[in-house]
Amino acid sequence: MNARSIIAPDQPILKDNLMNGLTESEVFRLQKEFGLNKIETENHHSLWQILVGQFKSPIVYILLFAVSMSFYFNEWLDGIAILVVILINAAIGFYMEFQADRSMEALQKLSVVLSKVIRDGKVKEINSEQIVPGELVYLEAGDIIPADGKIIKLSRLLVNESALTGESVPVEKILNVESSPNTPDQNLFKGTFVTNGNATYYVTSTGMNTELGKIASMVQSARQAATPLEKKLESFTKKLIQITLLLVLLIFVAGWMGGNDLFEILNTAIALAVAAIPEGLPIVATLGLARGMLKMAKHNVIVKKLSAVETLGGTSVICTDKTGTLTENRMTVAGVQPSTNQQKIIEACVLCNTASIDQSNEVGDPLEIALLQFASQHGNIQEIRNQYPKIDEEPFSSDSKRMLTLHKGKGKYVTVAKGAVESILNLCSKSINSTSDWKHDVLEGANKLAADGFKVIAVASNERNEAGIADDAFTYLGIIGLIDPPRQDVAQAIRECKSAGIRVVMITGDHPATAKEIGRQLGIESAQVQLGSGMKSYDQLTEIEKTNWINQNIFARVSPAQKLDLIRLYQEKNFVVGMTGDGVNDAPALKKADIGIAMGLRGTQVAQDVADMVIKDDSFASIVTAIKHGRIIFDNIRKFVVFLLSCNLSELFTIAVTAVINLHFQLFPLQILFINLVTDVLPALALGMTPGNKNIMKMAPKNSDEPIITKTLWITIIFYSIVISAAGLGAVTTSHFLFHKEEGWNPELCNNILFFTLICSQLLHVLNMNAKGTSIFKSEITRNRYVWYSILVCVVILVGCYEIPTVRQALSLFPLTIFDWTIIIAFSFAGLIINQLAKVFNIIKQ
């Protein structure tokens, strides 16, 4: 005998009363025995691996070559100093990578999958990692199966097992009580998900003992693919290396032809190559991304993929659901029609309902909870359910827009239906309060409620002697109006989207009049509402119809397939699409969108699994906050790339000028390395913590194909580099002619003034990273306290090195007069002022 909805009587019994589940004491014992229900991975890097990784770099190999050459030529102090630089650089790299690694671990812990279990006879929602063998788990459409197990009860259960089999067609599970309990149809597997129906099953295996765990153990060493941003940085760094090596070669040839010492030229070339290549960019960028994502998490946004942060900044259209995202999703029943038939409507609210409520707990869909709360005010929920026990169910789907349940009571089989008004009326052949034109009256009443912003559903029932869910000849019972007010912060968020060049499109399965009224209240204006019933398939659309779709801002009664068509159209027109979703049928659209946005409160586990980000509070305002933070994060990455490059290239230009025109002074290799050690790391990390400029949401979305450094930014970087380089060389020249002209050219003095001017200029240069249109005195940079901390620490390091004799000797530093320091400070600030004026007069753009 096969059954699609049955409790199998011969399943293994784990307790005297299987349906009560485990007790908390049994759970505690089993957790100690079997551990957490999670898949272990080896992507975590040990401290030793991170440390060793700092020395597996071409840059380190070049520096080690410089050390060996120093020792070969008996330059012991230089060799030891370069070794110290290698160790300091490794320590800084170790710290940054360690922080990035731990930040990514923290992000992974934020993404929690919840499961409904039965413990001590009550349904509880817990973290799936806490599930143990012997657990009773309740599943419904959209749930990810948390562990391997065997079904004991089901209703029209379809499971997508593509994660294990690769077969995308859902498998129908049928209990066969005459066969072995080990038949495949009775087994459920971790990582697969329910596409239809519901079931209760008991867990047999958890964690690495599941089928998914066994597969995972074979692929643990697989590395995550690089994000688009990381690929851009890698490509950018390779090009920079090629350019740098060419310039270094020219400097080496110029120095050699000028008759300079070969060892000194070689060391200088090596130091320049190391200084000009920002090898720490990928780690700094990853750290910036991870820290930004953790900050988003504090604003109820869980970003699951690093690559999503970059796409967020370019989002140009948000397709959002209405219920719970634009509205509060705190539904209450405002009224029923007709009021003369309230008892039947109350019974329908209780019977066609999978939610449960008691004094301390509410589990289920907010709409169904609202129906139970309404029913509890007018009757006893448990008495109604005891009077009509449920024996079968056809769960709600976005295609049918209704839910059916079958009950047996008072000697008859009763099918109860609830759902969209049009869908329920299609089932009905009569009304409990029949009039000559009752369907017209029902639709008119529903439209009036919807036009006032109410969510409207209808209920109906069918009583007959035959078993099985009825599919026609229903008796219409009434309509229920539920109020779900707009969220208070959404209207402002939508205005912010408009100023940022982002379109907001409402796509809902709700009544068109309800959608239009909520849209009006929130500022989503649309001359008319596009109904799903009037939408052709994508392949049948004409260009005029495509244009009409693009110009619409509200779509109602839309199916999942039509959501996919809308995304396809927007992407064809070069929009970057963010799509919200919560149901299992939304998963294809979430995956197709450039940014899939799942709901954290009402979203199914499948939707959350395929989405790029999860909104924990389901609020549209949180989506806008995520886009804002995405823009800030990418802008900060761009800031520290511009800062690092302009600083490094300024040194390259300075050395190139002094080498080509054969000046009698030059920076020493150790000095170049020290400048980068002091000015690169801390200010760059501080820029990654910038809060963002106040106009970030008044800018148009960026093109996702745009490189990190555009042609305009390259011009800006080169301009910055020339100004910083000119400040250093200008300080040397001015100092000589104003204060030391009679002494003749002093190479040591010139070297020291150039060295300190470059350092001070580069530290002040961080203030040039303010956004266009902002004052240097009131910018996002000056408001960033970490920038001031980094400058202070760098100054302390510089003073310390100047005061410690051994370090001073290694860096070839000498005492300077107050006049020399005045020149150094003056030219450092002059460089800052020139760069700021160039931005004010649009000579450069950033």
Coordinates of C-alpha atoms in Angstrom, one line a residue, residues 116-497:
K116 CA 11.9 23.4 13.5
V117 CA 12.3 20.4 15.9
I118 CA 9.9 18.7 18.3
R119 CA 11.3 18.5 21.8
D120 CA 9.3 17.6 24.9
G121 CA 6.2 17.6 22.8
K122 CA 6.6 21.2 21.6
V123 CA 7.7 22.7 18.3
K124 CA 10.9 24.7 18.7
E125 CA 13.0 26.7 16.3
I126 CA 16.8 26.1 16.8
N127 CA 20.1 26.5 15.1
S128 CA 20.5 23.5 12.8
E129 CA 24.0 22.9 14.2
Q130 CA 22.4 21.9 17.5
I131 CA 20.4 19.0 15.9
V132 CA 21.4 15.5 17.1
P133 CA 20.7 12.0 15.9
G134 CA 17.2 10.9 17.1
E135 CA 15.8 14.4 16.7
L136 CA 12.3 14.9 15.3
V137 CA 12.3 17.6 12.6
Y138 CA 9.4 19.3 10.9
L139 CA 9.8 20.4 7.3
E140 CA 7.8 22.5 4.9
A141 CA 8.3 24.0 1.5
G142 CA 11.4 26.1 1.3
D143 CA 13.3 24.4 4.2
I144 CA 16.8 23.0 3.7
I145 CA 17.0 19.5 5.2
P146 CA 19.4 19.9 8.1
A147 CA 20.6 16.2 8.5
D148 CA 20.1 12.8 7.1
G149 CA 17.1 10.8 8.3
K150 CA 13.9 8.8 7.7
I151 CA 10.4 10.1 7.1
I152 CA 7.7 9.1 9.6
K153 CA 4.9 11.4 8.2
L154 CA 4.5 13.4 5.1
S155 CA 2.0 15.4 2.9
R156 CA 2.7 15.7 -0.8
L157 CA 6.4 16.0 -0.3
L158 CA 8.7 16.9 -3.1
V159 CA 12.5 17.2 -2.5
N160 CA 15.1 18.7 -4.7
E161 CA 18.2 16.4 -4.3
S162 CA 20.3 18.1 -7.0
A163 CA 23.0 18.9 -4.3
L164 CA 23.8 15.2 -4.2
T165 CA 22.5 13.7 -7.5
G166 CA 22.8 16.6 -9.9
E167 CA 19.3 15.9 -11.0
S168 CA 17.2 19.1 -10.9
V169 CA 13.8 17.4 -11.1
P170 CA 12.3 17.2 -7.5
V171 CA 11.8 13.7 -6.2
E172 CA 8.4 12.7 -4.8
K173 CA 8.6 11.0 -1.5
I174 CA 6.1 8.2 -0.9
L175 CA 5.9 6.1 2.2
N176 CA 5.5 2.4 1.4
V177 CA 4.6 0.7 4.7
E178 CA 4.9 -2.8 3.1
S179 CA 8.6 -2.3 2.1
S180 CA 11.8 -2.0 4.0
P181 CA 12.4 1.3 5.9
N182 CA 15.6 1.7 3.9
T183 CA 13.9 2.3 0.6
P184 CA 15.2 5.6 -1.0
D185 CA 11.8 7.2 -1.0
Q186 CA 11.8 7.2 2.8
N187 CA 15.2 8.8 3.2
L188 CA 16.1 12.5 3.4
F189 CA 19.5 13.9 3.0
K190 CA 21.3 17.0 4.5
G191 CA 21.7 19.9 2.0
T192 CA 18.7 19.0 -0.1
F193 CA 15.6 21.0 0.2
V194 CA 11.8 20.8 0.2
T195 CA 10.1 22.3 -2.9
N196 CA 6.5 21.3 -1.9
G197 CA 4.5 19.8 0.9
N198 CA 5.6 19.1 4.4
A199 CA 6.9 16.2 6.5
T200 CA 8.1 15.0 9.9
Y201 CA 11.3 12.9 10.0
Y202 CA 13.7 11.6 12.5
V203 CA 17.4 12.2 12.2
T204 CA 19.8 9.3 11.7
S205 CA 23.1 11.0 10.9
T206 CA 24.5 14.5 11.5
G207 CA 27.6 16.5 10.4
M208 CA 30.4 14.7 8.7
N209 CA 28.5 11.4 9.0
T210 CA 25.8 12.5 6.6
E211 CA 26.1 11.8 2.8
L212 CA 26.9 15.4 2.2
G213 CA 29.6 15.2 4.9
K214 CA 31.2 12.2 3.2
I215 CA 31.4 14.1 -0.1
A216 CA 32.7 17.2 1.7
S217 CA 35.5 15.3 3.3
M218 CA 36.8 14.5 -0.3
V219 CA 36.9 18.1 -1.4
Q220 CA 37.9 19.9 1.8
S221 CA 41.1 21.2 0.2
A222 CA 39.2 23.1 -2.5
R223 CA 39.9 26.8 -2.4
Q224 CA 37.3 29.5 -2.9
A225 CA 37.4 31.3 -6.3
A226 CA 38.8 34.8 -6.3
T227 CA 36.2 37.6 -6.3
P228 CA 35.9 40.0 -9.2
L229 CA 37.5 42.7 -7.1
E230 CA 40.4 40.4 -6.2
K231 CA 40.8 39.6 -9.9
K232 CA 40.9 43.3 -10.8
L233 CA 43.5 43.9 -8.1
E234 CA 45.6 41.0 -9.3
S235 CA 45.4 42.1 -12.9
F236 CA 46.2 45.7 -11.9
T237 CA 49.2 44.6 -9.8
K238 CA 50.6 42.6 -12.7
K239 CA 50.5 45.6 -15.0
L240 CA 52.0 47.8 -12.3
I241 CA 54.9 45.3 -11.9
Q242 CA 55.6 45.4 -15.6
I243 CA 55.7 49.3 -15.7
T244 CA 57.8 49.4 -12.5
L245 CA 60.4 47.0 -13.8
L246 CA 60.7 49.0 -17.0
L247 CA 61.3 52.2 -15.0
V248 CA 63.7 50.5 -12.6
L249 CA 65.7 49.2 -15.5
L250 CA 65.9 52.7 -17.0
I251 CA 67.1 54.1 -13.7
F252 CA 69.7 51.3 -13.3
V253 CA 71.0 52.0 -16.8
A254 CA 71.1 55.8 -16.2
G255 CA 72.9 55.4 -12.9
W256 CA 75.4 52.9 -14.4
M257 CA 76.1 55.2 -17.4
G258 CA 76.5 58.1 -15.0
G259 CA 79.4 56.3 -13.3
N260 CA 77.7 55.6 -10.0
D261 CA 78.7 52.7 -7.7
L262 CA 77.3 49.4 -9.2
F263 CA 76.4 48.0 -5.8
E264 CA 74.6 51.2 -4.8
I265 CA 72.7 51.3 -8.1
L266 CA 71.7 47.7 -7.7
N267 CA 70.4 48.2 -4.2
T268 CA 68.5 51.3 -5.2
A269 CA 66.9 49.5 -8.1
I270 CA 65.8 46.6 -5.8
A271 CA 64.5 49.0 -3.2
L272 CA 62.5 50.9 -5.8
A273 CA 61.0 47.8 -7.2
V274 CA 59.9 46.7 -3.8
A275 CA 58.6 50.2 -2.9
A276 CA 56.7 50.8 -6.1
I277 CA 54.7 47.5 -6.0
P278 CA 51.9 47.5 -3.4
E279 CA 52.0 43.8 -2.8
G280 CA 49.8 44.2 0.3
L281 CA 46.9 45.5 -1.8
P282 CA 44.9 42.2 -2.0
I283 CA 45.1 41.6 1.8
V284 CA 44.3 45.2 2.6
A285 CA 41.3 45.0 0.2
T286 CA 40.1 41.8 1.7
L287 CA 40.4 43.2 5.2
G288 CA 38.5 46.3 4.1
L289 CA 35.7 44.1 2.5
A290 CA 35.4 41.8 5.5
R291 CA 35.4 44.7 8.1
G292 CA 32.8 46.5 6.0
M293 CA 30.6 43.3 5.8
L294 CA 30.8 42.9 9.6
K295 CA 29.7 46.5 10.0
M296 CA 26.8 45.8 7.7
A297 CA 25.8 42.9 9.9
K298 CA 25.3 45.4 12.8
H299 CA 22.7 47.0 10.5
N300 CA 20.8 43.8 10.0
V301 CA 22.5 42.9 6.6
I302 CA 24.3 39.6 6.2
V303 CA 26.4 39.7 3.0
K304 CA 27.3 36.1 2.2
K305 CA 29.8 36.7 -0.6
L306 CA 32.7 39.2 -0.9
S307 CA 31.9 39.7 -4.6
A308 CA 28.4 41.0 -3.6
V309 CA 29.9 44.1 -2.0
E310 CA 31.3 45.3 -5.2
T311 CA 28.0 44.7 -7.1
L312 CA 26.0 46.5 -4.3
G313 CA 27.7 49.8 -5.2
G314 CA 26.5 49.5 -8.8
T315 CA 22.9 48.5 -8.1
S316 CA 20.6 50.6 -10.3
V317 CA 17.2 48.9 -9.8
I318 CA 15.7 47.2 -6.8
C319 CA 12.8 44.8 -7.4
T320 CA 11.1 44.5 -4.0
D321 CA 8.3 42.5 -2.6
K322 CA 5.6 44.4 -0.6
T323 CA 4.6 42.3 2.4
G324 CA 7.2 42.5 5.2
T325 CA 9.7 44.5 3.2
L326 CA 7.9 47.7 2.5
T327 CA 5.3 47.0 5.2
E328 CA 5.7 45.9 8.8
N329 CA 4.6 42.3 8.3
R330 CA 2.6 42.7 11.6
M331 CA -0.8 41.7 10.3
T332 CA -4.0 42.1 12.2
V333 CA -7.5 41.2 11.0
A334 CA -9.4 44.5 10.4
G335 CA -12.7 42.9 9.5
V336 CA -14.6 40.2 7.7
Q337 CA -17.4 40.2 5.1
P338 CA -20.2 39.2 5.5
S339 CA -20.4 39.7 9.2
T340 CA -23.5 37.4 9.4
N341 CA -21.4 34.3 8.7
Q342 CA -18.6 34.8 11.1
Q343 CA -18.5 31.4 12.8
K344 CA -17.8 29.6 9.5
I345 CA -15.1 32.1 8.6
I346 CA -13.5 31.6 12.1
E347 CA -13.5 27.8 11.6
A348 CA -11.8 28.3 8.1
C349 CA -9.2 30.6 9.7
V350 CA -8.3 27.8 12.2
L351 CA -8.5 24.7 10.0
C352 CA -6.7 26.0 6.8
N353 CA -3.7 27.0 8.8
T354 CA -0.3 25.5 9.7
A355 CA 0.7 28.1 12.4
S356 CA 0.5 27.6 16.1
I357 CA 0.2 30.1 18.9
D358 CA 0.2 29.9 22.7
Q359 CA 0.8 32.4 25.5
S360 CA 4.6 32.3 25.1
N361 CA 5.3 31.3 21.5
E362 CA 4.1 32.0 17.9
V363 CA 5.4 29.8 15.1
G364 CA 4.3 30.2 11.5
D365 CA 3.6 32.7 8.7
P366 CA 2.5 36.2 10.0
L367 CA -0.7 36.1 8.0
E368 CA -1.7 32.7 9.5
I369 CA -0.7 33.9 13.0
A370 CA -3.0 36.9 12.5
L371 CA -5.8 34.6 11.5
L372 CA -5.3 32.5 14.6
Q373 CA -5.2 35.6 16.9
F374 CA -8.5 36.8 15.4
A375 CA -10.0 33.3 15.8
S376 CA -8.8 33.0 19.4
Q377 CA -10.8 36.2 20.3
H378 CA -14.0 34.5 19.1
G379 CA -13.6 30.8 19.9
N380 CA -11.3 28.0 21.1
I381 CA -8.7 27.1 18.5
Q382 CA -7.9 23.6 19.9
E383 CA -11.5 22.6 20.2
I384 CA -12.1 23.5 16.5
R385 CA -9.0 21.5 15.5
N386 CA -10.0 18.5 17.6
Q387 CA -13.5 18.6 16.1
Y388 CA -12.1 18.6 12.6
P389 CA -8.7 16.8 12.6
K390 CA -6.6 17.4 9.5
I391 CA -5.8 14.4 7.3
D392 CA -4.3 16.0 4.2
E393 CA -3.1 19.3 2.8
E394 CA -2.2 21.1 -0.4
P395 CA 0.2 23.8 0.6
F396 CA 0.0 27.3 -0.7
S397 CA 1.9 28.0 -3.9
S398 CA 2.6 31.2 -5.8
D399 CA 1.1 29.6 -8.9
S400 CA -2.3 28.5 -7.5
K401 CA -2.3 31.4 -4.9
R402 CA -4.3 29.3 -2.5
M403 CA -4.0 26.6 0.2
L404 CA -6.3 23.6 0.7
T405 CA -6.7 21.3 3.8
L406 CA -8.8 18.2 4.2
H407 CA -10.5 17.4 7.5
K408 CA -12.9 14.7 8.8
G409 CA -15.6 15.7 11.2
K410 CA -19.3 15.1 12.0
G411 CA -19.3 12.1 9.6
K412 CA -18.1 14.1 6.5
Y413 CA -14.9 15.1 4.7
V414 CA -14.5 18.9 4.7
T415 CA -12.0 20.7 2.4
V416 CA -11.2 24.2 3.4
A417 CA -9.6 26.7 1.1
K418 CA -8.0 30.2 1.6
G419 CA -6.1 32.4 -0.7
A420 CA -6.4 35.2 -3.3
V421 CA -10.0 36.3 -3.9
E422 CA -10.0 35.4 -7.6
S423 CA -8.4 32.0 -7.0
I424 CA -10.9 31.1 -4.3
L425 CA -13.9 32.3 -6.4
N426 CA -12.7 30.0 -9.3
L427 CA -13.4 27.1 -7.0
C428 CA -16.8 28.2 -5.8
S429 CA -20.1 27.4 -7.3
K430 CA -22.3 29.1 -4.7
S431 CA -22.2 31.4 -1.7
I432 CA -23.4 30.7 1.8
N433 CA -25.3 34.0 1.5
S434 CA -26.4 33.6 -2.2
T435 CA -27.6 36.6 -4.2
S436 CA -28.2 36.8 -7.9
D437 CA -24.8 38.4 -8.6
W438 CA -22.8 37.4 -5.6
K439 CA -19.4 37.0 -7.3
H440 CA -19.6 40.6 -8.6
D441 CA -20.5 41.8 -5.1
V442 CA -17.5 39.9 -3.6
L443 CA -15.0 41.3 -6.1
E444 CA -16.4 44.8 -5.6
G445 CA -16.1 44.5 -1.8
A446 CA -12.5 43.1 -2.1
N447 CA -11.5 45.9 -4.4
K448 CA -12.8 48.5 -2.0
L449 CA -10.8 47.0 0.9
A450 CA -7.7 46.7 -1.3
A451 CA -8.0 50.3 -2.5
D452 CA -7.7 51.3 1.2
G453 CA -4.5 49.4 1.5
F454 CA -5.8 46.2 3.2
K455 CA -4.6 42.8 2.3
V456 CA -7.6 40.7 1.2
I457 CA -8.0 37.0 1.2
A458 CA -11.1 34.8 0.7
V459 CA -12.1 31.5 2.4
A460 CA -14.4 28.7 1.2
S461 CA -15.3 25.1 2.1
N462 CA -16.6 21.9 0.5
E463 CA -18.4 19.2 2.5
R464 CA -18.9 15.7 1.0
N465 CA -18.9 12.0 1.8
E466 CA -15.9 11.0 -0.4
A467 CA -12.4 11.2 1.0
G468 CA -9.8 13.3 -0.8
I469 CA -9.2 17.0 -1.3
A470 CA -12.0 18.6 -3.4
D471 CA -11.0 20.9 -6.3
D472 CA -14.4 22.4 -7.2
A473 CA -18.0 23.0 -6.0
F474 CA -16.9 25.0 -3.0
T475 CA -19.2 27.2 -1.0
Y476 CA -17.9 30.8 -0.7
L477 CA -17.8 31.8 3.0
G478 CA -16.4 35.3 3.0
I479 CA -13.4 37.7 2.7
I480 CA -11.0 38.8 5.4
G481 CA -9.3 42.2 5.4
L482 CA -5.9 42.4 7.1
I483 CA -4.0 45.6 7.8
D484 CA -0.2 45.6 7.3
P485 CA 0.9 49.2 7.5
P486 CA 4.0 50.6 5.7
R487 CA 7.2 50.7 7.6
Q488 CA 7.9 54.2 8.9
D489 CA 11.5 54.3 7.6
V490 CA 10.8 53.1 4.1
A491 CA 9.5 56.3 2.5
Q492 CA 12.8 58.1 3.4
A493 CA 14.8 55.1 2.1
I494 CA 12.9 55.3 -1.2
R495 CA 13.6 59.0 -1.5
E496 CA 17.3 58.2 -0.8
C497 CA 17.2 55.6 -3.7

